[in-house]
XYZ file of N, CA and C in Angstrom:
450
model
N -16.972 35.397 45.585
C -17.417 34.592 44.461
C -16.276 34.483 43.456
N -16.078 33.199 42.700
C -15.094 32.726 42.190
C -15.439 33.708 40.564
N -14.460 34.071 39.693
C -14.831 34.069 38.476
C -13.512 34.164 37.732
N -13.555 33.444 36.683
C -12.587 33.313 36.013
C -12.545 33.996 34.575
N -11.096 34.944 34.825
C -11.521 35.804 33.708
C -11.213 35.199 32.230
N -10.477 34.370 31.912
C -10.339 33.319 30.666
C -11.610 32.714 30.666
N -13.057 32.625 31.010
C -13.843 31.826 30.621
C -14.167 31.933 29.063
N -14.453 33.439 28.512
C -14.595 33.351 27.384
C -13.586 32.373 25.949
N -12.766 32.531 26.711
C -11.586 31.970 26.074
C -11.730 30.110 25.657
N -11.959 30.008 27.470
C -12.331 28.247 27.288
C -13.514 28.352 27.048
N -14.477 28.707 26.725
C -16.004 28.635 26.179
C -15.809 28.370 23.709
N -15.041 29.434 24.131
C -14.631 29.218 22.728
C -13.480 28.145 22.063
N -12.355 27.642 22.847
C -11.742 26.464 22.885
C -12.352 25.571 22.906
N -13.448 25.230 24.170
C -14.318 24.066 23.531
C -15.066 23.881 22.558
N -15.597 24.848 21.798
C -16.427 24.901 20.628
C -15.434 24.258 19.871
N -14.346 24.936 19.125
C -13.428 24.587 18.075
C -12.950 22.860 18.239
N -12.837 22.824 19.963
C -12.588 20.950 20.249
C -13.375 20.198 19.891
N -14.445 20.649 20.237
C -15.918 19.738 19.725
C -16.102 19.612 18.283
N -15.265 20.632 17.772
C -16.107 20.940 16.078
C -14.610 19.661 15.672
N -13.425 19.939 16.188
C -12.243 18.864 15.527
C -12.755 17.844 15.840
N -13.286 17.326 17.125
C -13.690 16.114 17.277
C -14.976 15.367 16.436
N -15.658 16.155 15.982
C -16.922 15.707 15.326
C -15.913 15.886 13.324
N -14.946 17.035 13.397
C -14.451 15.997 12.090
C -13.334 15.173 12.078
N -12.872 14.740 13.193
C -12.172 13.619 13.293
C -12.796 12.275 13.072
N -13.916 12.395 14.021
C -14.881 11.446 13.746
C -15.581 11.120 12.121
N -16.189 12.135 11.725
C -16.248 11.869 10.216
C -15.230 11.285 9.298
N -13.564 11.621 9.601
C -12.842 11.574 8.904
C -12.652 9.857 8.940
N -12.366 9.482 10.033
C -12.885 7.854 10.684
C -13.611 6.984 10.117
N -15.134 7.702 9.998
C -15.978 7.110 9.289
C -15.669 6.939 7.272
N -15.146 8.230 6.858
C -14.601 8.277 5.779
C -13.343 6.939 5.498
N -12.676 7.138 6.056
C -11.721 5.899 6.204
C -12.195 4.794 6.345
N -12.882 4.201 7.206
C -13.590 2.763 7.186
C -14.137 2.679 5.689
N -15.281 3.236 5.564
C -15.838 3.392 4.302
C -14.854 2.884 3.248
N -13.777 4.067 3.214
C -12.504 3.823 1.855
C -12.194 2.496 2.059
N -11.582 1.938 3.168
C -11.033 0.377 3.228
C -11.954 -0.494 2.980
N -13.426 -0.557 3.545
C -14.597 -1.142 3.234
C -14.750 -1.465 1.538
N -14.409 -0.412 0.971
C -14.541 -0.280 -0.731
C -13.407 -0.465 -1.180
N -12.500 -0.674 -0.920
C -11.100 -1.562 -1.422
C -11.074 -2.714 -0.983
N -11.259 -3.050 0.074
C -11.509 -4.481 0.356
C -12.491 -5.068 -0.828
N -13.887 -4.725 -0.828
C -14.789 -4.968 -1.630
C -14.437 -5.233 -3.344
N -13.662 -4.036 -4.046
C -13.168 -3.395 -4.935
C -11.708 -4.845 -5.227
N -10.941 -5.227 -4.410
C -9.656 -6.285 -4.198
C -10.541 -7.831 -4.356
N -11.917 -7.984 -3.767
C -12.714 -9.416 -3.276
C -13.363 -9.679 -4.852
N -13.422 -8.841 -5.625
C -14.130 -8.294 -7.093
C -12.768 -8.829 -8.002
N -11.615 -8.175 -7.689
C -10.870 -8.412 -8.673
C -10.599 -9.984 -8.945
N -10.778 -9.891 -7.133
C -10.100 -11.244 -6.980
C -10.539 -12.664 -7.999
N -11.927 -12.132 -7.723
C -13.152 -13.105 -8.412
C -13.004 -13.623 -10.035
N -13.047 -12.356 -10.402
C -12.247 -12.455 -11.979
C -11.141 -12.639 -12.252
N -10.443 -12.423 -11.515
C -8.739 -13.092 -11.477
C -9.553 -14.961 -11.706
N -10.183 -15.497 -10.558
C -10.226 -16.706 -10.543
C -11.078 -16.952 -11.953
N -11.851 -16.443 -12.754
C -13.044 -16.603 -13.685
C -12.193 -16.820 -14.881
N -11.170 -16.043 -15.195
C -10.060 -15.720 -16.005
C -9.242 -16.954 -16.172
N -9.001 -17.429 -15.084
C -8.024 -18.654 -15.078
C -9.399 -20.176 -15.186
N -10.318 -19.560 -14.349
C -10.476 -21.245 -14.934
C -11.777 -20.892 -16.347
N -11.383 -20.047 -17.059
C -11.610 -19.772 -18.347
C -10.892 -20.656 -19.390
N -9.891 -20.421 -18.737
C -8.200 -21.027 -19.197
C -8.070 -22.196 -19.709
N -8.757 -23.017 -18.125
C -8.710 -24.461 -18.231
C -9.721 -25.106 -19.016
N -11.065 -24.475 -19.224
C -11.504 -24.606 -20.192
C -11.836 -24.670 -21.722
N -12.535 -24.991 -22.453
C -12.584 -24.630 -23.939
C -12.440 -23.764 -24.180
N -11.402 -22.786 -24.639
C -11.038 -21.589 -25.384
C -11.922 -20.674 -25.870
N -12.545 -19.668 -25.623
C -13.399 -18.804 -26.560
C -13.424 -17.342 -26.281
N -12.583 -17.073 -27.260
C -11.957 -15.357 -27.583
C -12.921 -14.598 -27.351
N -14.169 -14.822 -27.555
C -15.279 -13.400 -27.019
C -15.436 -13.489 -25.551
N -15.669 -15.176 -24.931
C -15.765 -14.916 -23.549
C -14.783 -13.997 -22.882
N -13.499 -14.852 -23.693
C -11.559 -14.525 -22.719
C -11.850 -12.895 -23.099
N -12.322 -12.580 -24.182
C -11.723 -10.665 -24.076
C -12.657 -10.167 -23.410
N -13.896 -11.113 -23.402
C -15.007 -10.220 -21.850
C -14.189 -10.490 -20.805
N -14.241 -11.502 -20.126
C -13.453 -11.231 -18.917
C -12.503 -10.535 -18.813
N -11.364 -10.256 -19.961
C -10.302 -9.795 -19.777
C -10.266 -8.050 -19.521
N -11.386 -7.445 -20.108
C -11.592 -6.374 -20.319
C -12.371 -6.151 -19.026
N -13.418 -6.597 -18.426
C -13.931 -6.924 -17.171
C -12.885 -6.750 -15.757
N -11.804 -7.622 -15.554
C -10.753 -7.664 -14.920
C -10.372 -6.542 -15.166
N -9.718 -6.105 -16.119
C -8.872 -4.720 -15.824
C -9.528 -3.604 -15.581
N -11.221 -3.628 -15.872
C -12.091 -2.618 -15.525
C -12.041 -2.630 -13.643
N -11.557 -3.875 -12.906
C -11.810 -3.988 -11.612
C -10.674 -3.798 -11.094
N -9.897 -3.999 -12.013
C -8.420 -3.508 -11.697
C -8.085 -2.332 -11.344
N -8.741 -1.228 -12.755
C -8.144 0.011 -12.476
C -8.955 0.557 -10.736
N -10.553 -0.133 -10.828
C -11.184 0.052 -9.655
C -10.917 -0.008 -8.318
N -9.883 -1.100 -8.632
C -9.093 -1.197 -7.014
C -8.513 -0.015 -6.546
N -7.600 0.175 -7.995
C -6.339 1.171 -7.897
C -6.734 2.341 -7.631
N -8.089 3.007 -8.191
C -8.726 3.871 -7.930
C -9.584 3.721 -5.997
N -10.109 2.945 -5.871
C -10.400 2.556 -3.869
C -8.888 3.057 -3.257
N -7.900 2.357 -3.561
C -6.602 2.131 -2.997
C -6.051 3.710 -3.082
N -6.394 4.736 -3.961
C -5.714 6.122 -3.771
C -6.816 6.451 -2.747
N -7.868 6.441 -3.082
C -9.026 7.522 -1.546
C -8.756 6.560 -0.192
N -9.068 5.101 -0.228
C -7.905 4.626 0.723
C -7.027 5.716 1.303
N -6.147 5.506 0.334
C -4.784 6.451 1.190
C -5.177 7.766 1.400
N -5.987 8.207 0.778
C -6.282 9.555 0.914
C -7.082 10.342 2.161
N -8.100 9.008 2.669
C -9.164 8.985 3.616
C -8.049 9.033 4.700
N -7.000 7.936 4.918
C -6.318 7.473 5.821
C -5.435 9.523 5.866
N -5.016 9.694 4.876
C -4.231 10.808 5.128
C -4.861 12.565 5.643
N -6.157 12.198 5.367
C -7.236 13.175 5.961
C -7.294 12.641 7.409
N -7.764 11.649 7.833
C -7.872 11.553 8.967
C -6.609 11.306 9.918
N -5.307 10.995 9.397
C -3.699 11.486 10.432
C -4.547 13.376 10.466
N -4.133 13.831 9.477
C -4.596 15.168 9.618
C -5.616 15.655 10.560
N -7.010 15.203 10.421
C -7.545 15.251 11.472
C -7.615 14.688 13.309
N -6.817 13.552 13.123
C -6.489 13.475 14.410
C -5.449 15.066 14.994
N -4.667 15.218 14.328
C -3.434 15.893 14.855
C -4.067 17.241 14.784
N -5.382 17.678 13.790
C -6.096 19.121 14.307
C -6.395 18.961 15.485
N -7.319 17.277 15.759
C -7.878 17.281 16.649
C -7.665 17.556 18.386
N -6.591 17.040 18.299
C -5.464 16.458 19.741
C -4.640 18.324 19.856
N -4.244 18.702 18.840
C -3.867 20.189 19.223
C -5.593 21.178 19.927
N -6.560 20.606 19.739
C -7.348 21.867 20.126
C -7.883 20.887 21.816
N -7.949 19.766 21.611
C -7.613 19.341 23.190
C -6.582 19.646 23.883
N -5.523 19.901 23.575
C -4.378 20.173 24.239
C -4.587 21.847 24.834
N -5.075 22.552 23.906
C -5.500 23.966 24.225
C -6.998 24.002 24.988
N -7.370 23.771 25.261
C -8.795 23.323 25.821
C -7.995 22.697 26.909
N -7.396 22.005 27.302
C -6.960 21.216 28.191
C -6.070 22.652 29.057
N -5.237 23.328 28.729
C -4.443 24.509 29.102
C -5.218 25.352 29.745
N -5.988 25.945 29.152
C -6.949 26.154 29.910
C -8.003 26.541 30.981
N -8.065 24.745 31.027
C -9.012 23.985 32.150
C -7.628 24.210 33.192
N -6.706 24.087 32.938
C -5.421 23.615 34.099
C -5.483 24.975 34.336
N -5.404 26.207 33.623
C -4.942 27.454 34.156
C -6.762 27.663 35.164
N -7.630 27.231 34.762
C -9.043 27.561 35.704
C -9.028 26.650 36.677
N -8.339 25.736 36.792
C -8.207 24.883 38.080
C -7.045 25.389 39.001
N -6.143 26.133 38.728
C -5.275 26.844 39.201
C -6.232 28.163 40.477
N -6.588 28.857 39.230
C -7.454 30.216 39.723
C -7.908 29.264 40.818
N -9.355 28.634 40.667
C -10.187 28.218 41.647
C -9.300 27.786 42.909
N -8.218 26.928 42.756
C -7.513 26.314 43.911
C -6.830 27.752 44.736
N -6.542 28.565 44.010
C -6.071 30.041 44.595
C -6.988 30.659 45.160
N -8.219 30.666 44.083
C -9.415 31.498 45.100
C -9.935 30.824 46.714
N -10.039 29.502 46.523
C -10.566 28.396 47.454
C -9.307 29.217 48.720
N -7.817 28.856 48.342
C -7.256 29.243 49.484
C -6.980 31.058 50.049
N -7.387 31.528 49.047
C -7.196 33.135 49.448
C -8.453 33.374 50.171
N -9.725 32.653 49.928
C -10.531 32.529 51.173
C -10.927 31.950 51.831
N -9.987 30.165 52.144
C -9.905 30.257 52.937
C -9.075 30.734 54.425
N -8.045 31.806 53.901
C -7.251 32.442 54.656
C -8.073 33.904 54.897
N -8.181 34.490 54.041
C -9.229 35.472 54.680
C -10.096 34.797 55.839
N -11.241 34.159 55.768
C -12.091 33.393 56.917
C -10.827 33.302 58.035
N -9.838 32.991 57.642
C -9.382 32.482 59.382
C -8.843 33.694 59.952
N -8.305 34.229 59.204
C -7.788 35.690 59.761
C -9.185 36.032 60.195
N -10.318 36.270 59.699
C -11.891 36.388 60.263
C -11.911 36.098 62.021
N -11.622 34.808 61.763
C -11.562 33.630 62.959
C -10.746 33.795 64.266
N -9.519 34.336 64.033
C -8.515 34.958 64.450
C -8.696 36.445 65.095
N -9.247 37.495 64.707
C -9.465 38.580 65.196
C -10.439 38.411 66.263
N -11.857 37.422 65.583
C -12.913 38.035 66.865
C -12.781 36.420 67.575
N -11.607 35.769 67.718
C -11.063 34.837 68.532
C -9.901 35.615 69.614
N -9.209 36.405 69.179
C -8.717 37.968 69.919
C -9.322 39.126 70.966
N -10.219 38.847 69.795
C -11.879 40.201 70.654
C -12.297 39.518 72.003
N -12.309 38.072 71.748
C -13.165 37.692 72.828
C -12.477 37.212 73.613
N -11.085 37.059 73.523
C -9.799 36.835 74.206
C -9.988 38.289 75.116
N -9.743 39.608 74.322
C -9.561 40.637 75.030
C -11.102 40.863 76.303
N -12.022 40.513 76.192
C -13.170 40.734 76.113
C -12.885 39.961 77.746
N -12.392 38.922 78.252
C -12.428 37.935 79.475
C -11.589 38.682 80.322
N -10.336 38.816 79.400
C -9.650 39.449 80.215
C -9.744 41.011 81.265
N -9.636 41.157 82.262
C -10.096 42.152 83.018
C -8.873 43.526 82.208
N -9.272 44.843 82.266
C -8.289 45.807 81.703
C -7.387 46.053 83.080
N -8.079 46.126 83.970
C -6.721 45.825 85.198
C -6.428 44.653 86.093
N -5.255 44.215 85.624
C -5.583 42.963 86.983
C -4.725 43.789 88.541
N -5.325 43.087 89.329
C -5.185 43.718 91.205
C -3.210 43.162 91.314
């Protein structure tokens, strides 16, 4: 019977793979999200950028122009604020890929060193069996043969 004495080892490698992979995945989802809300946060500014100008072209009026104006830079700083967790989401999740891919790589080591064993065990019996095969293929060799021939 086969047994591999690193199992504990890869039993616990996969845990830690599974756990990087489930926050890689979050980190992913975090990131979409961030770009989702800068995009959103940029489509906002954008809007009042345009409200601002054709404010412009219109009849002049200092309470509207300093609402919008104050409005705009409120969406402004909002971008700028999306645009750092943006980068920030994006820089958590490089991070989490590269936890991630190191505990596959070890998890992966492994599996290669237990595919090793097994391919060793597979042939250390199947060479035992033939040596098996071999002796009482001998026996029964000796067994025909007469102990004296005339």
């Amino acid at each position: 019977k086969f047994r591999f004495p690193l199992r504990p080892v890869a039993v616990v490698r996969a845990h830690r793979e599974g756990q990087a992979r489930e926050a890689f995945a979050a980190a992913a989802r975090a990131q979409a999200a961030a770009a989702a809300r800068l995009a959103a946060a940029r489509a906002r500014a954008a809007g009042l950028a345009d409200l601002v100008a054709a404010g412009r072209r219109a009849a002049f009026r200092a309470p509207d122009a300093a609402a919008f104006l104050r409005a705009y830079r409120q969406e402004c700083a909002a971008e700028g604020e999306a645009a750092r967790e943006a980068a920030a989401a994006a820089a958590e999740l490089a991070a989490r890929r590269t936890a991630y891919l190191a505990a596959h790589r070890d998890l992966k080591v492994v599996r290669q060193l237990e595919d090793r064993a097994r391919a060793d065990h597979r042939r250390a019996v199947a060479r035992a069996e033939q040596t098996e095969l071999d002796e009482l293929a001998g026996f029964r060799a000796l067994r025909r043969t007469p102990a004296f021939s005339p």
